[in-house]
PDB file of C-alpha atoms in Angstrom:
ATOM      1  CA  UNK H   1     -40.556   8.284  25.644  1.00 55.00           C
ATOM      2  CA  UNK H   2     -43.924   8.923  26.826  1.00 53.00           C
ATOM      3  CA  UNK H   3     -44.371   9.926  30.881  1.00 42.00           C
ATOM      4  CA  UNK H   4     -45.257   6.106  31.829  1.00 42.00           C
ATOM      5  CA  UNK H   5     -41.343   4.850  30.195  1.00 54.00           C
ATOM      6  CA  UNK H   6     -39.697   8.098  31.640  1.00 56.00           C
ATOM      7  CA  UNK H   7     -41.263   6.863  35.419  1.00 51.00           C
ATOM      8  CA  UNK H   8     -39.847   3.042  34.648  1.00 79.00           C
ATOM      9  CA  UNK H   9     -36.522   3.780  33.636  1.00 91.00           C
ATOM     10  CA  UNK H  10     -33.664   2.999  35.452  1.00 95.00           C
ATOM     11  CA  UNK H  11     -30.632   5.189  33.885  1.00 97.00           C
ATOM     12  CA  UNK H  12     -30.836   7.751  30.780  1.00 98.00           C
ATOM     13  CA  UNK H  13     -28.477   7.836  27.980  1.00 98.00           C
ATOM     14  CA  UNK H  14     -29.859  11.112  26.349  1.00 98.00           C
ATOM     15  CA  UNK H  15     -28.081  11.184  23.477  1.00 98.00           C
ATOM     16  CA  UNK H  16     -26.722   8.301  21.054  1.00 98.00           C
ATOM     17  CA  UNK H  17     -26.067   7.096  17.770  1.00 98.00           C
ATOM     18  CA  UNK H  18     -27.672   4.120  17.800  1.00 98.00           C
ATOM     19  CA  UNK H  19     -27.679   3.512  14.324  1.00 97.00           C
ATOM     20  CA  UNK H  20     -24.056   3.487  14.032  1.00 98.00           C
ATOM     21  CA  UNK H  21     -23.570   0.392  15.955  1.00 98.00           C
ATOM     22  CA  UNK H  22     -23.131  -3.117  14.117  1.00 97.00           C
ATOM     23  CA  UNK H  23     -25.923  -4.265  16.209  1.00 97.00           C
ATOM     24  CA  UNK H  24     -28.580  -1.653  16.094  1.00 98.00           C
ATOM     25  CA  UNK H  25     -31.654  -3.854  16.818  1.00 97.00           C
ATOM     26  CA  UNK H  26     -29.834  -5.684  19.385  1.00 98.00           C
ATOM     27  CA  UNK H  27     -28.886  -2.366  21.429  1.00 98.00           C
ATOM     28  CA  UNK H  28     -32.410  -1.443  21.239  1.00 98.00           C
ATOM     29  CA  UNK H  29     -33.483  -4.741  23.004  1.00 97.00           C
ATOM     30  CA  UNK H  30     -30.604  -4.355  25.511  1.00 98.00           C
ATOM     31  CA  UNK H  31     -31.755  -0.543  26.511  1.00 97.00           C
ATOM     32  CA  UNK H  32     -35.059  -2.394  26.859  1.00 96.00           C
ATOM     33  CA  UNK H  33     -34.475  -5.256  29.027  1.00 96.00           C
ATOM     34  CA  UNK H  34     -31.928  -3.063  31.225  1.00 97.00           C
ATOM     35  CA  UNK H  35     -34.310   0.272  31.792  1.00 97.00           C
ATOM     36  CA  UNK H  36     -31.896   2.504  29.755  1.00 97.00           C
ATOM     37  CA  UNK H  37     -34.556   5.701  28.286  1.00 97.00           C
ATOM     38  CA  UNK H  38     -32.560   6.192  25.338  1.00 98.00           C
ATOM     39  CA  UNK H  39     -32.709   8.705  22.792  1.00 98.00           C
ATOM     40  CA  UNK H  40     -31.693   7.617  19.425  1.00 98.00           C
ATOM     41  CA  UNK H  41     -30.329  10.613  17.403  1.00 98.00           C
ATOM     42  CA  UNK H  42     -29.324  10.679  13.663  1.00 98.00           C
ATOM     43  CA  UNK H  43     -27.445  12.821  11.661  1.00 98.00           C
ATOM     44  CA  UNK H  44     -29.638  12.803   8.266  1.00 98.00           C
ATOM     45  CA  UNK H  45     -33.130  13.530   7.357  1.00 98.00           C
ATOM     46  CA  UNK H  46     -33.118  10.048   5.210  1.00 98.00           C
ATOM     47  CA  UNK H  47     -32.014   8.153   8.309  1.00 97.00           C
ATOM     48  CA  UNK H  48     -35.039   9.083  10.168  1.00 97.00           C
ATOM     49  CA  UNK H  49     -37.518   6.585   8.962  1.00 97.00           C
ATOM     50  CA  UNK H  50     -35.577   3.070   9.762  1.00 97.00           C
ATOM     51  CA  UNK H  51     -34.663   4.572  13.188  1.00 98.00           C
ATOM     52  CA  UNK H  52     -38.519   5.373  13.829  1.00 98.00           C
ATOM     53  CA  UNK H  53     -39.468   1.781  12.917  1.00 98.00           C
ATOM     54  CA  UNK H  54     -36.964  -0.094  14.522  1.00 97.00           C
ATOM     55  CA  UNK H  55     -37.543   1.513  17.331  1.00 97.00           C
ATOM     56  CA  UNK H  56     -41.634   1.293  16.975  1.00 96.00           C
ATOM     57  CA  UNK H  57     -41.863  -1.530  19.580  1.00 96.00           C
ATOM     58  CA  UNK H  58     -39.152  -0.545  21.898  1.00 96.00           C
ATOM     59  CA  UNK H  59     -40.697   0.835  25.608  1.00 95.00           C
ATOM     60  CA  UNK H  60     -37.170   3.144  26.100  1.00 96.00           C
ATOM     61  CA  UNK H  61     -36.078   4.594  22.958  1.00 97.00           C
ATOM     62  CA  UNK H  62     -36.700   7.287  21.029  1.00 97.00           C
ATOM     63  CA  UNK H  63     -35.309   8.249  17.908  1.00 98.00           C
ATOM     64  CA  UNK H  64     -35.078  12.032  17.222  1.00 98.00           C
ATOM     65  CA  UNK H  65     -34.815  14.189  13.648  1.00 98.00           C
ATOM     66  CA  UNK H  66     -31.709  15.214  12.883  1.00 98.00           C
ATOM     67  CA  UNK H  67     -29.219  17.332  10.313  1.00 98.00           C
ATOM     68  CA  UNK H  68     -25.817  17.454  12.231  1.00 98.00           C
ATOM     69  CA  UNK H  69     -24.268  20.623  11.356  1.00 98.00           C
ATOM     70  CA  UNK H  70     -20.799  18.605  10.178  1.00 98.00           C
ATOM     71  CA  UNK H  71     -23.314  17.635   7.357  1.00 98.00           C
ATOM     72  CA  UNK H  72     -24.892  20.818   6.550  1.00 96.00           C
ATOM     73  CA  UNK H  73     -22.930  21.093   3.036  1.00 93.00           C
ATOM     74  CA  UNK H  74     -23.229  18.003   1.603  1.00 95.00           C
ATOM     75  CA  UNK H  75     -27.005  17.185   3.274  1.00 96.00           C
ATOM     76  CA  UNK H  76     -28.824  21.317   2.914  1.00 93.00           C
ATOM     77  CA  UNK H  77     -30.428  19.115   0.347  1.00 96.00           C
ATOM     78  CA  UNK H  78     -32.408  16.759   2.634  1.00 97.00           C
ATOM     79  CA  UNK H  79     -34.096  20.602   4.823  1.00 97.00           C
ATOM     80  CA  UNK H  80     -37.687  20.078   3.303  1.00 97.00           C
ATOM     81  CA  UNK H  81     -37.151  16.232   4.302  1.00 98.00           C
ATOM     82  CA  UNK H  82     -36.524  17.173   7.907  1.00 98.00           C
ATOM     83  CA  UNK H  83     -39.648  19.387   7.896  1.00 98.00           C
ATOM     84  CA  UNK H  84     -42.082  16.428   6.056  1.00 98.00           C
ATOM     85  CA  UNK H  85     -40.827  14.533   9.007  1.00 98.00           C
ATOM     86  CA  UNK H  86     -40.921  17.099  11.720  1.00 98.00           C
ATOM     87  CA  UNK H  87     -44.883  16.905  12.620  1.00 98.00           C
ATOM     88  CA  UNK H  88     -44.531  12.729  13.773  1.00 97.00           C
ATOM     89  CA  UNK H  89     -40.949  13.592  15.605  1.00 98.00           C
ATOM     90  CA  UNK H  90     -41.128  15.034  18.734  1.00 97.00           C
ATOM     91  CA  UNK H  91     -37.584  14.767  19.677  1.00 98.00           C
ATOM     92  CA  UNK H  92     -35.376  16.762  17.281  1.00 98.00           C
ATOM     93  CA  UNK H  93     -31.522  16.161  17.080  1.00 96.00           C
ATOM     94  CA  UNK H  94     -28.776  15.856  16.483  1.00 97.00           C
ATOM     95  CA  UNK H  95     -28.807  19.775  15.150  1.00 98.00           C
ATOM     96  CA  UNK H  96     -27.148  23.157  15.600  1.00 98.00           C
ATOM     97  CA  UNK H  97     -24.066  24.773  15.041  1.00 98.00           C
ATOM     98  CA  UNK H  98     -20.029  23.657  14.558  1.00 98.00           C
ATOM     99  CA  UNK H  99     -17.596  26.515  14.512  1.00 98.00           C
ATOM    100  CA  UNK H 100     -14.534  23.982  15.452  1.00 96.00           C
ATOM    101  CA  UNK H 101     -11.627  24.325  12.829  1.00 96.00           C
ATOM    102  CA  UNK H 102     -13.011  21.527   9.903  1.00 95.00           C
ATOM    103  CA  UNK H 103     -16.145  22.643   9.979  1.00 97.00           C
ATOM    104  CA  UNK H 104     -16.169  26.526  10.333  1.00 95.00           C
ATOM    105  CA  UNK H 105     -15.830  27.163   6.340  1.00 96.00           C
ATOM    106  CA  UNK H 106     -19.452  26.355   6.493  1.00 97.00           C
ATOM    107  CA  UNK H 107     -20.665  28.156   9.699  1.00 98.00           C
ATOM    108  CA  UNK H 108     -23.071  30.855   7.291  1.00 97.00           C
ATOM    109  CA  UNK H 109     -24.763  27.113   5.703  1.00 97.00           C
ATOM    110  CA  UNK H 110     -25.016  25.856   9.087  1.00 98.00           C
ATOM    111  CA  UNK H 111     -26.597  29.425  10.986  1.00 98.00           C
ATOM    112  CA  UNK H 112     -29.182  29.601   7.837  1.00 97.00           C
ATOM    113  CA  UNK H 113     -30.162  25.660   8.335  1.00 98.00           C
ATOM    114  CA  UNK H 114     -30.389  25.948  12.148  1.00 98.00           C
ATOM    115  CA  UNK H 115     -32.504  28.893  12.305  1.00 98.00           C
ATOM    116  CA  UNK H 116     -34.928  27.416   9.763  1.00 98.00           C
ATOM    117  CA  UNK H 117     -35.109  24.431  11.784  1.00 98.00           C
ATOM    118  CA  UNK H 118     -35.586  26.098  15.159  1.00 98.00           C
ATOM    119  CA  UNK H 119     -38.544  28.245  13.450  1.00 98.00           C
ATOM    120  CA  UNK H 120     -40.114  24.856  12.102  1.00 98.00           C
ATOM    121  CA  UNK H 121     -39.772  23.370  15.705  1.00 98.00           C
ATOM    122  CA  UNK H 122     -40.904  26.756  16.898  1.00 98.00           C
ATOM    123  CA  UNK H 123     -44.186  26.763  14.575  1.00 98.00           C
ATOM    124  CA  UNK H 124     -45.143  22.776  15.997  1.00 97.00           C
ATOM    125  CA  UNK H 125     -44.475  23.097  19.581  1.00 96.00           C
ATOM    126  CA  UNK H 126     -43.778  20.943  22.144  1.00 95.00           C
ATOM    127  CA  UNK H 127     -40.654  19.549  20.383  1.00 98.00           C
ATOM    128  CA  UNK H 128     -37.329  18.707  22.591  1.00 98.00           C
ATOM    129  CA  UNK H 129     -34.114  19.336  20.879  1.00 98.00           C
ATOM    130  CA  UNK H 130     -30.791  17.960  21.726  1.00 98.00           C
ATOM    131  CA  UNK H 131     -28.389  20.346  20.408  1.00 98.00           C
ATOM    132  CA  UNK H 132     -24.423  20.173  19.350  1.00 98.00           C
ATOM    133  CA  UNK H 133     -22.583  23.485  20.232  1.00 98.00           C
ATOM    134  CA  UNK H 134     -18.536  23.332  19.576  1.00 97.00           C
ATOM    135  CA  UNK H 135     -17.518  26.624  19.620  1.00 97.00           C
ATOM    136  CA  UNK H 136     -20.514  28.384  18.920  1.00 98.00           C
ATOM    137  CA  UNK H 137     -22.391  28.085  22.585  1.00 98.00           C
ATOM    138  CA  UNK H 138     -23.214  31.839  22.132  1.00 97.00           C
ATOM    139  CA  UNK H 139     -24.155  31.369  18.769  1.00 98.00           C
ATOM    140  CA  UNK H 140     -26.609  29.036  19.603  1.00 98.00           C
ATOM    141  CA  UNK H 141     -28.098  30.689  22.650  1.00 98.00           C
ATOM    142  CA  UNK H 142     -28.622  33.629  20.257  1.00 98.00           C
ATOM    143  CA  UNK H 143     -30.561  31.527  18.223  1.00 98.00           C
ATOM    144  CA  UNK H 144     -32.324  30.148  20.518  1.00 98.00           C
ATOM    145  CA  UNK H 145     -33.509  33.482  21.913  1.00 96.00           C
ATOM    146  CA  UNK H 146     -34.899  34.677  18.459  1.00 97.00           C
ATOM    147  CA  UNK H 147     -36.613  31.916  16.956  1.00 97.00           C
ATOM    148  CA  UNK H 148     -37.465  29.246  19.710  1.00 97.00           C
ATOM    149  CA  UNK H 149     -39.670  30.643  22.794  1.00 95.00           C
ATOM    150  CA  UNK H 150     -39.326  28.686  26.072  1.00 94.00           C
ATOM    151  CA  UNK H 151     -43.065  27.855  25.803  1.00 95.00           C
ATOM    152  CA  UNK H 152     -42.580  26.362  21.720  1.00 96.00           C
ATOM    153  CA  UNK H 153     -40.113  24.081  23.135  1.00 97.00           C
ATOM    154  CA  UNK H 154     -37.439  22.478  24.837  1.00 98.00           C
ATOM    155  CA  UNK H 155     -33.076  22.037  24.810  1.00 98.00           C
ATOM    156  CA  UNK H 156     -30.535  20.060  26.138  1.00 98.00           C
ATOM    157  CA  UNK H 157     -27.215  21.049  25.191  1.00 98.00           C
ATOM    158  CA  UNK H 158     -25.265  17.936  24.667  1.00 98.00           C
ATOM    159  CA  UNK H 159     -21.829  17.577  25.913  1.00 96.00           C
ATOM    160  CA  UNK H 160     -21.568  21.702  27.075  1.00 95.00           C
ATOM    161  CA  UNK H 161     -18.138  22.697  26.778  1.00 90.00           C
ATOM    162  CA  UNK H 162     -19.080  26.133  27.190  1.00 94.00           C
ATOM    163  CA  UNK H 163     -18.124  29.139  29.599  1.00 95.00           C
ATOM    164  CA  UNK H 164     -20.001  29.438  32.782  1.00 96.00           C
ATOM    165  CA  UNK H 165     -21.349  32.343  31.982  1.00 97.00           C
ATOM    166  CA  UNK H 166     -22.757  30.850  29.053  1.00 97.00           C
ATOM    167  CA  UNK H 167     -23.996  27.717  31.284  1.00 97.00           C
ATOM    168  CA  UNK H 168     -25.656  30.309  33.479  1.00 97.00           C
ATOM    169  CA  UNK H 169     -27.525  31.847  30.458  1.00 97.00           C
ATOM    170  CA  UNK H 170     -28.578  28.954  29.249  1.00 98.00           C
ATOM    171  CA  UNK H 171     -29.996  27.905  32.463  1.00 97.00           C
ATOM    172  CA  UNK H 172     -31.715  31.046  33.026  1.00 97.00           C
ATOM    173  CA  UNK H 173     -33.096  29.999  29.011  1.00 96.00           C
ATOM    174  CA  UNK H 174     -34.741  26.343  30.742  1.00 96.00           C
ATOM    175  CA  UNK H 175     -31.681  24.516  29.051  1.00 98.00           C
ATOM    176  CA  UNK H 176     -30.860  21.226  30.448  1.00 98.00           C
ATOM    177  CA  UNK H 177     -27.339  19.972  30.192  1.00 98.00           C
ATOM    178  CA  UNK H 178     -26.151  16.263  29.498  1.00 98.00           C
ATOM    179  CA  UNK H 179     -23.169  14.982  30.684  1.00 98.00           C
ATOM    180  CA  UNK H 180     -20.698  12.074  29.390  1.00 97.00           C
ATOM    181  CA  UNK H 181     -17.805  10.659  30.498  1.00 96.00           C
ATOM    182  CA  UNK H 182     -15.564  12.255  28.273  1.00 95.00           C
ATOM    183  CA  UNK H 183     -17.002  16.161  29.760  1.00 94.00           C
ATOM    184  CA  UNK H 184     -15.653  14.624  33.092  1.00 95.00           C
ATOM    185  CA  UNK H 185     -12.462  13.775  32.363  1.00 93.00           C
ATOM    186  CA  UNK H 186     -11.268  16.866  32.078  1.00 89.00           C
ATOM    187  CA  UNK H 187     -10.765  19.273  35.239  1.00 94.00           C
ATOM    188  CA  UNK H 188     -12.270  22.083  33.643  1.00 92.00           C
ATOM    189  CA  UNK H 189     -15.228  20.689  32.390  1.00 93.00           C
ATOM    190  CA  UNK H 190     -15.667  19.064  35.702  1.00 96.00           C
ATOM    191  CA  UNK H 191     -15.414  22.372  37.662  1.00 96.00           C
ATOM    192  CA  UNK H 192     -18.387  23.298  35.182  1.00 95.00           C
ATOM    193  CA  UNK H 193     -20.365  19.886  35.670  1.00 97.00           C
ATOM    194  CA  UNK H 194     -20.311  21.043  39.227  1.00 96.00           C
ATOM    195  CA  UNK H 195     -21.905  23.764  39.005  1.00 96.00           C
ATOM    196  CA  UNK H 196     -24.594  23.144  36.658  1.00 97.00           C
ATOM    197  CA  UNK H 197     -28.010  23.415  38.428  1.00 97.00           C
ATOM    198  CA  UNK H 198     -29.250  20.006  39.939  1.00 97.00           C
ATOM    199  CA  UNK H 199     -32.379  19.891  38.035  1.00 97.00           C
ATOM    200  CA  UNK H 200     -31.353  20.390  34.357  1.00 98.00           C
ATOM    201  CA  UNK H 201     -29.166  17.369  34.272  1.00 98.00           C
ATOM    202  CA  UNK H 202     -29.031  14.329  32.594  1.00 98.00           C
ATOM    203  CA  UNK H 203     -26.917  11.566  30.873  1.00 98.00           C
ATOM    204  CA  UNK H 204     -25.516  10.869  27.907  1.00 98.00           C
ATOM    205  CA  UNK H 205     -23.337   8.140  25.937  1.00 98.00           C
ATOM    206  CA  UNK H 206     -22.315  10.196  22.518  1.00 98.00           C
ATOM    207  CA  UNK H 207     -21.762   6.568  21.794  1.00 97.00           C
ATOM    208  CA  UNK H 208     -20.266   5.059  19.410  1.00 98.00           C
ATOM    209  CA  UNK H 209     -17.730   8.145  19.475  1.00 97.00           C
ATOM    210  CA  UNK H 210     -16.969   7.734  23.186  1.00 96.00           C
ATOM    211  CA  UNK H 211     -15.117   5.150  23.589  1.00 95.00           C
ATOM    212  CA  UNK H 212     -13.781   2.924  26.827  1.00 92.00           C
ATOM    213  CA  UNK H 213     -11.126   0.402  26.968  1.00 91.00           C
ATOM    214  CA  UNK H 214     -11.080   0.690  23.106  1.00 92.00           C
ATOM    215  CA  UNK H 215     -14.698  -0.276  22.468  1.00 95.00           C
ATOM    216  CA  UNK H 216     -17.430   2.147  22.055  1.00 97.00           C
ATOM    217  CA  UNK H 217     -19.183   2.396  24.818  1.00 97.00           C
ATOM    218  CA  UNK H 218     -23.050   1.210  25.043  1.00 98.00           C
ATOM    219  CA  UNK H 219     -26.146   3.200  26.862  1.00 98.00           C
ATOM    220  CA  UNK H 220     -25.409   0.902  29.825  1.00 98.00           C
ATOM    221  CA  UNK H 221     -22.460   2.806  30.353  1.00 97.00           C
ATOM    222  CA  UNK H 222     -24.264   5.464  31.723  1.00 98.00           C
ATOM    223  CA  UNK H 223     -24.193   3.580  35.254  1.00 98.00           C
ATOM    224  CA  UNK H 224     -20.909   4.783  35.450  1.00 97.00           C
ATOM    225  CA  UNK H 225     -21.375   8.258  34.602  1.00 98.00           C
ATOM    226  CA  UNK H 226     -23.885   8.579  37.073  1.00 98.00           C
ATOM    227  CA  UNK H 227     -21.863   6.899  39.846  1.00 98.00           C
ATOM    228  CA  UNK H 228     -19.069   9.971  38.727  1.00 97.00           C
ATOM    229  CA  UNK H 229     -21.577  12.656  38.667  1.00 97.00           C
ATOM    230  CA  UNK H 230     -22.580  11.530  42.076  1.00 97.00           C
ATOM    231  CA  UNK H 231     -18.978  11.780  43.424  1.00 97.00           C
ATOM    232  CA  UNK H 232     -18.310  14.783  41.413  1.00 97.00           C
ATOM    233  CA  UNK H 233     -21.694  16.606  43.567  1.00 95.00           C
ATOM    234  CA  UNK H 234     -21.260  14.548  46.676  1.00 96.00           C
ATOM    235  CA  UNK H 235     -24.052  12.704  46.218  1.00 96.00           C
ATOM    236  CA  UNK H 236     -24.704   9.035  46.603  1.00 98.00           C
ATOM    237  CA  UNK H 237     -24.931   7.174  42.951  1.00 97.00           C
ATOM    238  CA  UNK H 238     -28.599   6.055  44.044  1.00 97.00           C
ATOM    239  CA  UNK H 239     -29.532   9.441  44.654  1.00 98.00           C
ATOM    240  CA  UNK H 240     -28.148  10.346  41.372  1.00 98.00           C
ATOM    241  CA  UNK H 241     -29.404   8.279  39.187  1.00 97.00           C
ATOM    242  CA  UNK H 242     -33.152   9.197  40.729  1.00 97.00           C
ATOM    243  CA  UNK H 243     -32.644  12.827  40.123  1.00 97.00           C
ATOM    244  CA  UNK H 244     -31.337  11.984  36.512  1.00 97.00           C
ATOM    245  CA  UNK H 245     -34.769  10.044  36.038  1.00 97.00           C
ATOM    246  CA  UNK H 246     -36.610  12.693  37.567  1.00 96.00           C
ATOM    247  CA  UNK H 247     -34.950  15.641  35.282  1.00 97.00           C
ATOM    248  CA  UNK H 248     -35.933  12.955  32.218  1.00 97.00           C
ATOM    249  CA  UNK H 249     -39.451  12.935  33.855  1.00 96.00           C
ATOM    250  CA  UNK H 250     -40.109  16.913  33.980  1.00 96.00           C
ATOM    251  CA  UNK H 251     -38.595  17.492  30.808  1.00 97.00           C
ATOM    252  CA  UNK H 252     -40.688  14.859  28.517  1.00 95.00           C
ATOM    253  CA  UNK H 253     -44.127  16.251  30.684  1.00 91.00           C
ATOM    254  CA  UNK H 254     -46.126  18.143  27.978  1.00 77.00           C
ATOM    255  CA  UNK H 255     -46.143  21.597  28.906  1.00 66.00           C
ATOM    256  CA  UNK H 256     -50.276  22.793  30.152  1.00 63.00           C
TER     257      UNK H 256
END
């Protein structure tokens, strides 16, 4: 989204798979109508061009380029696609690294595709990346500090389930941090949510992964997130959900 949408919205559901739903075109309407700045991420090169058109018209999504790491093996394939893409996309994701138990027999695939993605982003500019990290927050950061400088773009770690030391270095790096329900379930993860710095957050879905009351749950869900972050930091849900717009504001500015 472009400064002007960022300003309008209302909530901000920072990362989602909004091609997975049923009712794609209708969720993009709905984000519309109720102020939700969504990012739209995919998981394949080749989904990249329906998501950018669907979401042509729409005043609060954006779809981002993505190669989830899950899919390195059986997508490596679709690399030079991402990087024909990459010059129209400024919003990259979802990418980086899995090191969780099904997916670490690939980890060497998945390091060699990130870090040739990160130097494409790196070579452009101005790209924001939302970034999956299971087990391999270090890993990442690493990355991040060799091929992408601060000034050749920006990251959002989605759903950090990292140390705090790690939360502190990637702070220090200009990381933001985006924060579902799921992360605040948990009374660790909470402690961490805590202490994140006020600035660098924002909101996320994961949807149609998370789920409530058995159904996935929808960008709009976000409301309640906020209202739990707001508890969580002893702030008033108002207040939150301004800060969260705000955060969504500073990050999408162009850097001078």
């Amino acid at each position: 989204m472009t400064l002007p949408q960022a300003a309008r919205a209302r909530l901000v559901d920072f990362h989602c798979h909004l091609d997975l739903y049923p009712d794609h075109a209708a969720l993009i309407r709905e984000c519309d109508r109720e102020g939700v700045a969504t990012l739209a991420v995919t998981t394949t090169p080749k989904a990249w061009p329906r998501n950018r058109d669907l979401a042509k018209t729409s005043s609060h999504v954006r779809v981002a380029l993505g190669l989830h790491p899950q899919l390195v093996v059986e997508r490596a394939a679709e690399l030079p696609l991402f990087e024909r893409y990459l010059p129209e996309a400024r919003y990259v994701g979802e990418v980086g690294l899995d090191a969780g138990p099904r997916f670490y027999r690939s980890f060497e695939a998945q390091e060699r595709v990130f870090a040739r993605m990160l130097a494409a982003c790196a070579e452009q500019g101005d790209k924001i990346l939302t970034l999956h990290s299971v087990r391999a927050v270090g890993k990442v950061l690493g990355h991040l500090e060799r091929s992408l400088p601060p000034d050749r773009g920006r990251v959002i770690l989605h759903w950090f389930t990292g140390t705090a030391a790690e939360a502190r270095r990637a702070a220090e790096r200009g990381c933001y941090f985006s924060i579902n329900s799921e992360m605040l379930r948990s009374p660790k993860h909470r402690q961490l949510v805590a202490g994140l710095p006020a600035d660098r957050l924002l909101t996320e879905t994961d949807g149609p992964f998370v789920e409530a009351a058995g159904r996935p749950v929808r960008p709009t869900a976000v409301a309640q997130t906020v209202a739990d972050l707001a508890a969580l930091r002893g702030e008033t849900a108002e207040a939150m959900a301004r800060r969260i717009v705000a955060n969504l504001r500073a990050l999408v500015t162009p850097a001078p």
